[in-house]
Structure formats: structure tokens, C-alpha cells
Short mmCIF file of C-alpha atoms in Angstrom, two decimals:
data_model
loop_
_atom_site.label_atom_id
_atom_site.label_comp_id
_atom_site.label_asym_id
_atom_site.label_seq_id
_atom_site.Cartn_x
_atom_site.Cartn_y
_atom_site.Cartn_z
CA UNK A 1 5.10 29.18 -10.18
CA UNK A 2 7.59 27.40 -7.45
CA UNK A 3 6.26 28.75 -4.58
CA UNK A 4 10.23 29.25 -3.04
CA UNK A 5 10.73 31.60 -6.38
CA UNK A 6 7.43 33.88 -5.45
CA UNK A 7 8.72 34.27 -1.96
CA UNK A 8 11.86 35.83 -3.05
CA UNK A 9 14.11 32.85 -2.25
CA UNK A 10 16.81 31.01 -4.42
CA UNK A 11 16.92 27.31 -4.08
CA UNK A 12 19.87 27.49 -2.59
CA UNK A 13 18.45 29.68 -0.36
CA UNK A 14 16.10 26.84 0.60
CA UNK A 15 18.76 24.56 0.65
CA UNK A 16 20.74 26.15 3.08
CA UNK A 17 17.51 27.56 5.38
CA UNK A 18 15.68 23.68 5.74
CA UNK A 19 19.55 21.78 5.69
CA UNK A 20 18.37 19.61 2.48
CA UNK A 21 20.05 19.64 -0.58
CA UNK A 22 18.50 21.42 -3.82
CA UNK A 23 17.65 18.19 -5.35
CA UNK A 24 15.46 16.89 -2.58
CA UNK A 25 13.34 20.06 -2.76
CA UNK A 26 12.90 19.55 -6.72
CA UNK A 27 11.51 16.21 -6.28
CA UNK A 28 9.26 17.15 -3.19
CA UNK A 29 8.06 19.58 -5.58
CA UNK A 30 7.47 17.37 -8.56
CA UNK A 31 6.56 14.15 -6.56
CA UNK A 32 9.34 11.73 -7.33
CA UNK A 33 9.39 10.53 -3.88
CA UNK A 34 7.27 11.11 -0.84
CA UNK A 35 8.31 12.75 2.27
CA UNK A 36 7.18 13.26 6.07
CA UNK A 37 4.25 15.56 6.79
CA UNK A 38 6.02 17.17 8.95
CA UNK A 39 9.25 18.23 6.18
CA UNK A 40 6.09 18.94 4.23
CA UNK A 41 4.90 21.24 6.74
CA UNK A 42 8.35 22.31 7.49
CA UNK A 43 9.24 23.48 3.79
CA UNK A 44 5.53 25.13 3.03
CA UNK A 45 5.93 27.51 5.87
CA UNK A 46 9.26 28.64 4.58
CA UNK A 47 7.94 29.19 0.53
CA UNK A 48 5.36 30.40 1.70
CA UNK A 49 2.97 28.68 0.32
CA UNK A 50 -0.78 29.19 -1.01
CA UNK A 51 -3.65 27.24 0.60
CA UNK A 52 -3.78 25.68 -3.15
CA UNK A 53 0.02 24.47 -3.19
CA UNK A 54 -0.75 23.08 -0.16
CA UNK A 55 -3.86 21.05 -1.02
CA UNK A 56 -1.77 19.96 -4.18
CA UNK A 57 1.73 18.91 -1.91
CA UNK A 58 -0.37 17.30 0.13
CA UNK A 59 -2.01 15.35 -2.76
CA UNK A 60 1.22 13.91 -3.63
CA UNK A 61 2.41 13.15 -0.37
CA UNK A 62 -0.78 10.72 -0.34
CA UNK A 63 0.30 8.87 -3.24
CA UNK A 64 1.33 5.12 -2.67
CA UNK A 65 5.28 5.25 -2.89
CA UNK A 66 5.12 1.74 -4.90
CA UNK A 67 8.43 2.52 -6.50
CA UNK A 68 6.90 3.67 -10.16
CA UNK A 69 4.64 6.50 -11.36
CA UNK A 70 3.52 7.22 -15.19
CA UNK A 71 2.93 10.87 -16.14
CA UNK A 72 0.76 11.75 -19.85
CA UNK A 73 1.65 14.44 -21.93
CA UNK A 74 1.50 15.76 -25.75
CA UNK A 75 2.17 13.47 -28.08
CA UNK A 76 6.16 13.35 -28.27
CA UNK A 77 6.80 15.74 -26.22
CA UNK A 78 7.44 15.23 -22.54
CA UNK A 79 9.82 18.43 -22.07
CA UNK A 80 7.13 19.89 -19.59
CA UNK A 81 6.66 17.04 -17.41
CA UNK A 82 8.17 18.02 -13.78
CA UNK A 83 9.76 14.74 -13.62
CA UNK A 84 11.97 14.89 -16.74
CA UNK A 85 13.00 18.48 -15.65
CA UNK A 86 13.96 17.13 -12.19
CA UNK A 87 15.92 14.29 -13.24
CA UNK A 88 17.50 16.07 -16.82
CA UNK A 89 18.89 18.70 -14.23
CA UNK A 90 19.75 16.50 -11.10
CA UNK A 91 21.50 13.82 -11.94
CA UNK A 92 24.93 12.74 -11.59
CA UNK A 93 24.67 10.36 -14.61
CA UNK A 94 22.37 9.74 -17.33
CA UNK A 95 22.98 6.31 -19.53
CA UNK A 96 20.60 5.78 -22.14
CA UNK A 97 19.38 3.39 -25.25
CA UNK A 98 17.81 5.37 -27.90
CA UNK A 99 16.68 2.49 -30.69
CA UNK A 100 14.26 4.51 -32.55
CA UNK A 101 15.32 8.08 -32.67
CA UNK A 102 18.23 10.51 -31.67
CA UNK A 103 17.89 11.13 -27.26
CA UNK A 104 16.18 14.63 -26.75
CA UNK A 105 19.21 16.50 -25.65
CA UNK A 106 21.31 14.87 -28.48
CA UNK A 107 19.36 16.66 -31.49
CA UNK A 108 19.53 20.05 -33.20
CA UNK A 109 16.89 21.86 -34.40
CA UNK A 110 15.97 20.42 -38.16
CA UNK A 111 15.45 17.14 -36.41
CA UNK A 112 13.68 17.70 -33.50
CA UNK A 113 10.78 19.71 -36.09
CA UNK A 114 10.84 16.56 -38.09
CA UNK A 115 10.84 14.38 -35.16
CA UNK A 116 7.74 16.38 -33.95
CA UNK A 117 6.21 16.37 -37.38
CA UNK A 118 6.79 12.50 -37.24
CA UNK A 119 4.15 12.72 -34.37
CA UNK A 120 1.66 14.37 -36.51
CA UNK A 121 2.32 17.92 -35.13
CA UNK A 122 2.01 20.43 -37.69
CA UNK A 123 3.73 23.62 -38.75
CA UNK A 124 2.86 26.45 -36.27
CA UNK A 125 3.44 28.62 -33.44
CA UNK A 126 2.54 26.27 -31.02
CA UNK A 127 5.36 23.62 -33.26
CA UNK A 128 8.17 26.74 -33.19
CA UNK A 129 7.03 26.97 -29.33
CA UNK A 130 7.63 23.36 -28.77
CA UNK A 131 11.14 23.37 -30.73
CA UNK A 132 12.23 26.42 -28.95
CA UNK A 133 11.68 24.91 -25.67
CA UNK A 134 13.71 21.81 -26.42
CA UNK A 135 16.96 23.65 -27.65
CA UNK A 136 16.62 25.96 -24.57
CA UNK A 137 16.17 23.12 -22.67
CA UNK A 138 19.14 21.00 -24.08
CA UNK A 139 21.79 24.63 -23.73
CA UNK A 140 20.34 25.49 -20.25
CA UNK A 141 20.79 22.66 -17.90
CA UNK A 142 23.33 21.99 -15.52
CA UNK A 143 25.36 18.98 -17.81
CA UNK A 144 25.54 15.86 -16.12
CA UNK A 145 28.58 14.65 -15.00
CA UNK A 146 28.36 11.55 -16.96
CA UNK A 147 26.52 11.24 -19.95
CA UNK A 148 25.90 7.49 -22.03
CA UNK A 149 24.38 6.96 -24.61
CA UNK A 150 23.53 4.25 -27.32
CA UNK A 151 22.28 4.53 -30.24
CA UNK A 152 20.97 1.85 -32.60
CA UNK A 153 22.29 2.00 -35.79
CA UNK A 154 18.58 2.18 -37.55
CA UNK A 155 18.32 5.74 -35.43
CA UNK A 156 20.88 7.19 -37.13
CA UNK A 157 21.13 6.57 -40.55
CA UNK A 158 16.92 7.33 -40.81
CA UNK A 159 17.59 9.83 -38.59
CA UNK A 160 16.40 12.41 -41.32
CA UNK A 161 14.68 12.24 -44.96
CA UNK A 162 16.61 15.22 -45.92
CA UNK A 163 20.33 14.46 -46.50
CA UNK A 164 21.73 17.79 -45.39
CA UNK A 165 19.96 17.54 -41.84
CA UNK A 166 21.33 14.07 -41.22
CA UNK A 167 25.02 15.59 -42.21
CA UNK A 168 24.11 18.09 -39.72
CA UNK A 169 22.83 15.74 -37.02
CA UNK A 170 25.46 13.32 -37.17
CA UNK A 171 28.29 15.87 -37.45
CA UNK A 172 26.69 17.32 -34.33
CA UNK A 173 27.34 13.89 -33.14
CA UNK A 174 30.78 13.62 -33.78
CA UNK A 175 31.54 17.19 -31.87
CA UNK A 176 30.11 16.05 -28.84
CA UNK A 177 31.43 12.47 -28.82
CA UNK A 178 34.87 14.43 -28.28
CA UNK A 179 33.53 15.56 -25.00
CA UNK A 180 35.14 13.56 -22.01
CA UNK A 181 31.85 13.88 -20.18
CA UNK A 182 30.11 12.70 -23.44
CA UNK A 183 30.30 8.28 -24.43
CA UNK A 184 28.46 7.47 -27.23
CA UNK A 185 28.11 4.43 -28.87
CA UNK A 186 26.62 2.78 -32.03
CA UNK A 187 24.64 -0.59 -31.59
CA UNK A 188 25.14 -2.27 -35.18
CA UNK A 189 22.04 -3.34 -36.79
CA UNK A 190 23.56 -7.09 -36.47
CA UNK A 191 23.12 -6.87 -32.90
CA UNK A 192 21.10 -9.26 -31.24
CA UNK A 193 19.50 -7.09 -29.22
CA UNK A 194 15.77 -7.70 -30.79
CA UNK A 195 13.81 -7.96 -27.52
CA UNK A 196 14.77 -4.22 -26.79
CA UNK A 197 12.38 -2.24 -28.51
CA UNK A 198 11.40 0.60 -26.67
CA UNK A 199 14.05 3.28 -25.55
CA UNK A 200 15.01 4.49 -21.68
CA UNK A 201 17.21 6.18 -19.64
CA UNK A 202 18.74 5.46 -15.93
CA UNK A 203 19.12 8.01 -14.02
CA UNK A 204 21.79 8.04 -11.22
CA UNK A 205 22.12 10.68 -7.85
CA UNK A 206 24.21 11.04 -5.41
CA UNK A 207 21.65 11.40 -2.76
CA UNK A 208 19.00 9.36 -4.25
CA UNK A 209 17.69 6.00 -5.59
CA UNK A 210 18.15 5.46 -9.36
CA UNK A 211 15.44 6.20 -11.54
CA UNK A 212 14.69 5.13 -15.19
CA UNK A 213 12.34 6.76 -17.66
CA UNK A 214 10.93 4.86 -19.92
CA UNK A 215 9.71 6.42 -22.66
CA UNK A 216 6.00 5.58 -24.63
CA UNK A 217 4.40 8.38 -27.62
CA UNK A 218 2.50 10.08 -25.28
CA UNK A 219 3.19 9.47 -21.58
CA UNK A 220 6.50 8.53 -19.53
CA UNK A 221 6.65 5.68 -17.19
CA UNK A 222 9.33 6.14 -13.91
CA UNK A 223 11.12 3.42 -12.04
CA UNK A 224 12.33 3.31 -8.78
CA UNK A 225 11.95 -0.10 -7.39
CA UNK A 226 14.98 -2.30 -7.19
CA UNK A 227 13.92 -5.12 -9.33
CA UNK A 228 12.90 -2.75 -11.99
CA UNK A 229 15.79 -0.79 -12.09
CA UNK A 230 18.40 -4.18 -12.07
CA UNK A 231 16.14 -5.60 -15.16
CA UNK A 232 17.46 -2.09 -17.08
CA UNK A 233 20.75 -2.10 -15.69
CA UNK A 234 21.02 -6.07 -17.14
CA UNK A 235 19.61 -5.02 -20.52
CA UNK A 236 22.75 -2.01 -20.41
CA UNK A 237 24.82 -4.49 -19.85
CA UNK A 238 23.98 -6.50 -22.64
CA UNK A 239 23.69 -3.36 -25.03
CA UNK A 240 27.26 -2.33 -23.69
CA UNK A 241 28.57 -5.57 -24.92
CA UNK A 242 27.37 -5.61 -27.97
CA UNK A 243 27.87 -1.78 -28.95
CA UNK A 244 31.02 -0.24 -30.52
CA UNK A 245 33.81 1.99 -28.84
CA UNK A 246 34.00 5.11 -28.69
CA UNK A 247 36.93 5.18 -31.22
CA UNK A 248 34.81 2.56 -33.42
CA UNK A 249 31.87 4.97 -32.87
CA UNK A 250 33.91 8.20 -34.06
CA UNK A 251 35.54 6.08 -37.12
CA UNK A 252 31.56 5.45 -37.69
CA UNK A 253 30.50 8.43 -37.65
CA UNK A 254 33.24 10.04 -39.67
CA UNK A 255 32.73 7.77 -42.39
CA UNK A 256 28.93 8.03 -42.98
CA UNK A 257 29.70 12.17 -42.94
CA UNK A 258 32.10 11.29 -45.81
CA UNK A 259 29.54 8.96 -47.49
CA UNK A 260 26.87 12.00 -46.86
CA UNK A 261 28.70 14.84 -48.41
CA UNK A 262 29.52 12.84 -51.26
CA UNK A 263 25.61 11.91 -52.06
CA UNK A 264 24.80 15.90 -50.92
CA UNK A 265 27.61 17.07 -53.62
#
């Protein structure tokens, strides 16, 4: 448990008391960057914190801040990892490339128990757990500002081996493309884009260096160094170019629904 929340403080509350903004304490808290021992001090004696939290801030304060850090988890499933939750609900902006399968806060629920299954989970309460916690996750955080995404062709249309979850998945698509927040893209399959294999996100803050995840079965690698993150920001660049509108993405979209129902029917 944060130790801010056991001490009957809101982060805000913490916020306001230490004169840092909410998303600095999250990533203290998670490790994302490293800070002074002194803030560290600083922001134990206000939470409150246990001898344990302590040794375990302290831990992360001694990593080496070499501008990446890779975090493990269950296999396809990174929803727990402090890091995604810090960045998911702190960011200004979130522009991604998704070339295998739908982005995590894109899907609905058929797909993300196929998509789990796909990883060799099986049915059971730990699987309904795991589902659960990813559409809570997806309705509960604060929306960025600015969301991107772009998705390969390939992603979409074997998005699903049952036709009426696809329907589902891409009509879920199409109401959320009409979101001015919300600019999604197709990549054709003719793109050229076959050195970009793997999918990631950039992550942009106000307050804060850009970060992208880059995303591997079972563990999630995070960039911060400024080399790193202008290699991603090129390979955008290069996806942007080569992806369709948003109109051309809606007309898309529309017309594989059509092509769906008719198949479904």
C-alpha cells in the first residue's frame, strides 16, 4: 500500500504539503527517475513511512539513472507493473504503434481473453481476474489529453478468430476514432515499414522527460535517454507518413464492419 494513502493523505494532499506536483511523487514511488536523498527523506517523513518502504525507496534511489530500466512480469500482462500505471495515468500524450495486436486500452473484453489465451493463459479465476483488471484499468484512468495510435493493418483484420468479436472490436474502434482526443490510424499492409516489428509507445509530460515503453511477451523495457527516445520519434515519423487519415481510417473501418456483418449474416 502507498504509504501517503495509509497515512490518511490524498496525493494532492502531498502535492500541495512537499510543493511537487502529483506526478513527481508517482514516479518517486515507482522509480522512473531518481531523486535527492534529501526529497527522499523529505517525502518519507511526511507518508509516514515504514522502516521497510524506506529500505525499498532507498533501493531505488541507488539505481544507476542510465536513462532505461526493464521491468518482468506475467506473460502478456504488464497491467501491474508500477511503471505502466504511472505513465498510463500521467501523461499528457500517449502515441503508439501497435503491429501485432490491438494497444491495451484500445480492446474490449472478448479480445483481451483471447489475447491472453494467445499467451497460453487458460480459462480461470485467475484469467477473469486478469481481464477484469484491464477493463477497470482502461474506464478508470485519467484520459490523456492526446491519444495516437497506429495500427498495422495485419492487427486488425486477425484481430479475432471469431467473426462477431472482431465486428465488436473494430466497431469499438470506429466509436472512439470520433473522439477529438482520440487519432487513429491504419498502416496498410503495403507499407514499407518491415524493420518495425515490435510495438511501443512514447510517452510525453509536461514536467518530465519523454519516456517510451517498449513492449516484449513477458517484460517491458523503458526509455529515457535522448538518443533512444529520437530513434522512436524517427520511426513515428516514418509510420505517420506512411499511415492513412483519420477520414481514410474511418472509411476503413466502416467498410470492413460492412464486409463483417455480411459474412456474420
Amino acid at each position: 500500500m502507498t504509504a501517503w494513502i495509509r497515512a490518511g493523505h490524498l496525493a494532492t494532499n502531498m502535492s500541495r504539503m512537499l510543493g511537487w506536483p502529483a506526478s513527481t511523487i508517482s514516479r518517486l514511488e515507482s522509480g522512473l527517475r531518481s531523486y535527492q536523498a534529501g526529497d527522499i527523506a523529505i517525502y518519507l517523513a511526511r507518508a509516514k513511512a515504514t522502516p521497510r518502504e524506506l529500505d525499498d525507496l532507498v533501493a531505488l534511489d541507488r539505481r544507476p539513472d542510465d536513462g532505461y530500466q526493464v521491468r518482468s512480469h506475467p506473460i502478456g500482462f504488464p497491467d501491474d507493473l508500477p511503471l505502466v500505471k504511472v505513465l498510463d495515468s500521467g501523461s499528457q500524450s500517449v502515441t503508439a504503434y501497435a503491429s501485432v495486436e490491438i494497444p491495451r486500452q484500445l480492446q474490449i473484453e472478448p479480445y483481451i481473453r483471447e489475447a491472453l489465451a494467445r499467451d497460453g493463459h487458460t480459462d480461470s479465476p485467475a484469467l477473469d481476474t486478469a481481464v477484469r483488471t484491464r477493463l477497470a484499468r482502461s474506464t478508470s484512468l485519467r484520459v490523456p489529453d492526446s491519444l495516437t495510435v497506429y495500427l498495422h493493418e495485419a492487427a486488425l483484420l486477425e484481430s479475432s478468430r471469431h467473426l462477431t468479436h472482431k465486428h465488436e472490436q473494430i466497431l469499438h474502434l470506429l466509436i472512439l476514432s470520433s473522439l477529438a482526443r482520440n487519432h487513429i490510424h491504419v498502416v496498410p499492409a503495403s507499407s514499407s515499414l518491415t524493420d518495425i516489428h515490435a510495438g511501443f509507445a512514447l510517452y510525453r509530460h509536461n514536467q518530465h522527460q519523454p519516456v517510451v515503453h517498449h513492449q516484449q511477451p513477458t517484460t517491458r523495457l523503458f526509455l529515457e535517454d535522448d538518443n533512444d527516445i529520437a530513434f522512436y520519434v524517427n520511426h513515428l515519423e516514418r509510420i505517420a507518413s506512411q499511415a492513412l487519415s483519420r477520414q481514410q481510417t474511418r472509411d476503413w473501418l466502416a467498410s470492413n464492419l460492412t464486409k463483417l456483418e455480411s459474412q456474420i449474416s
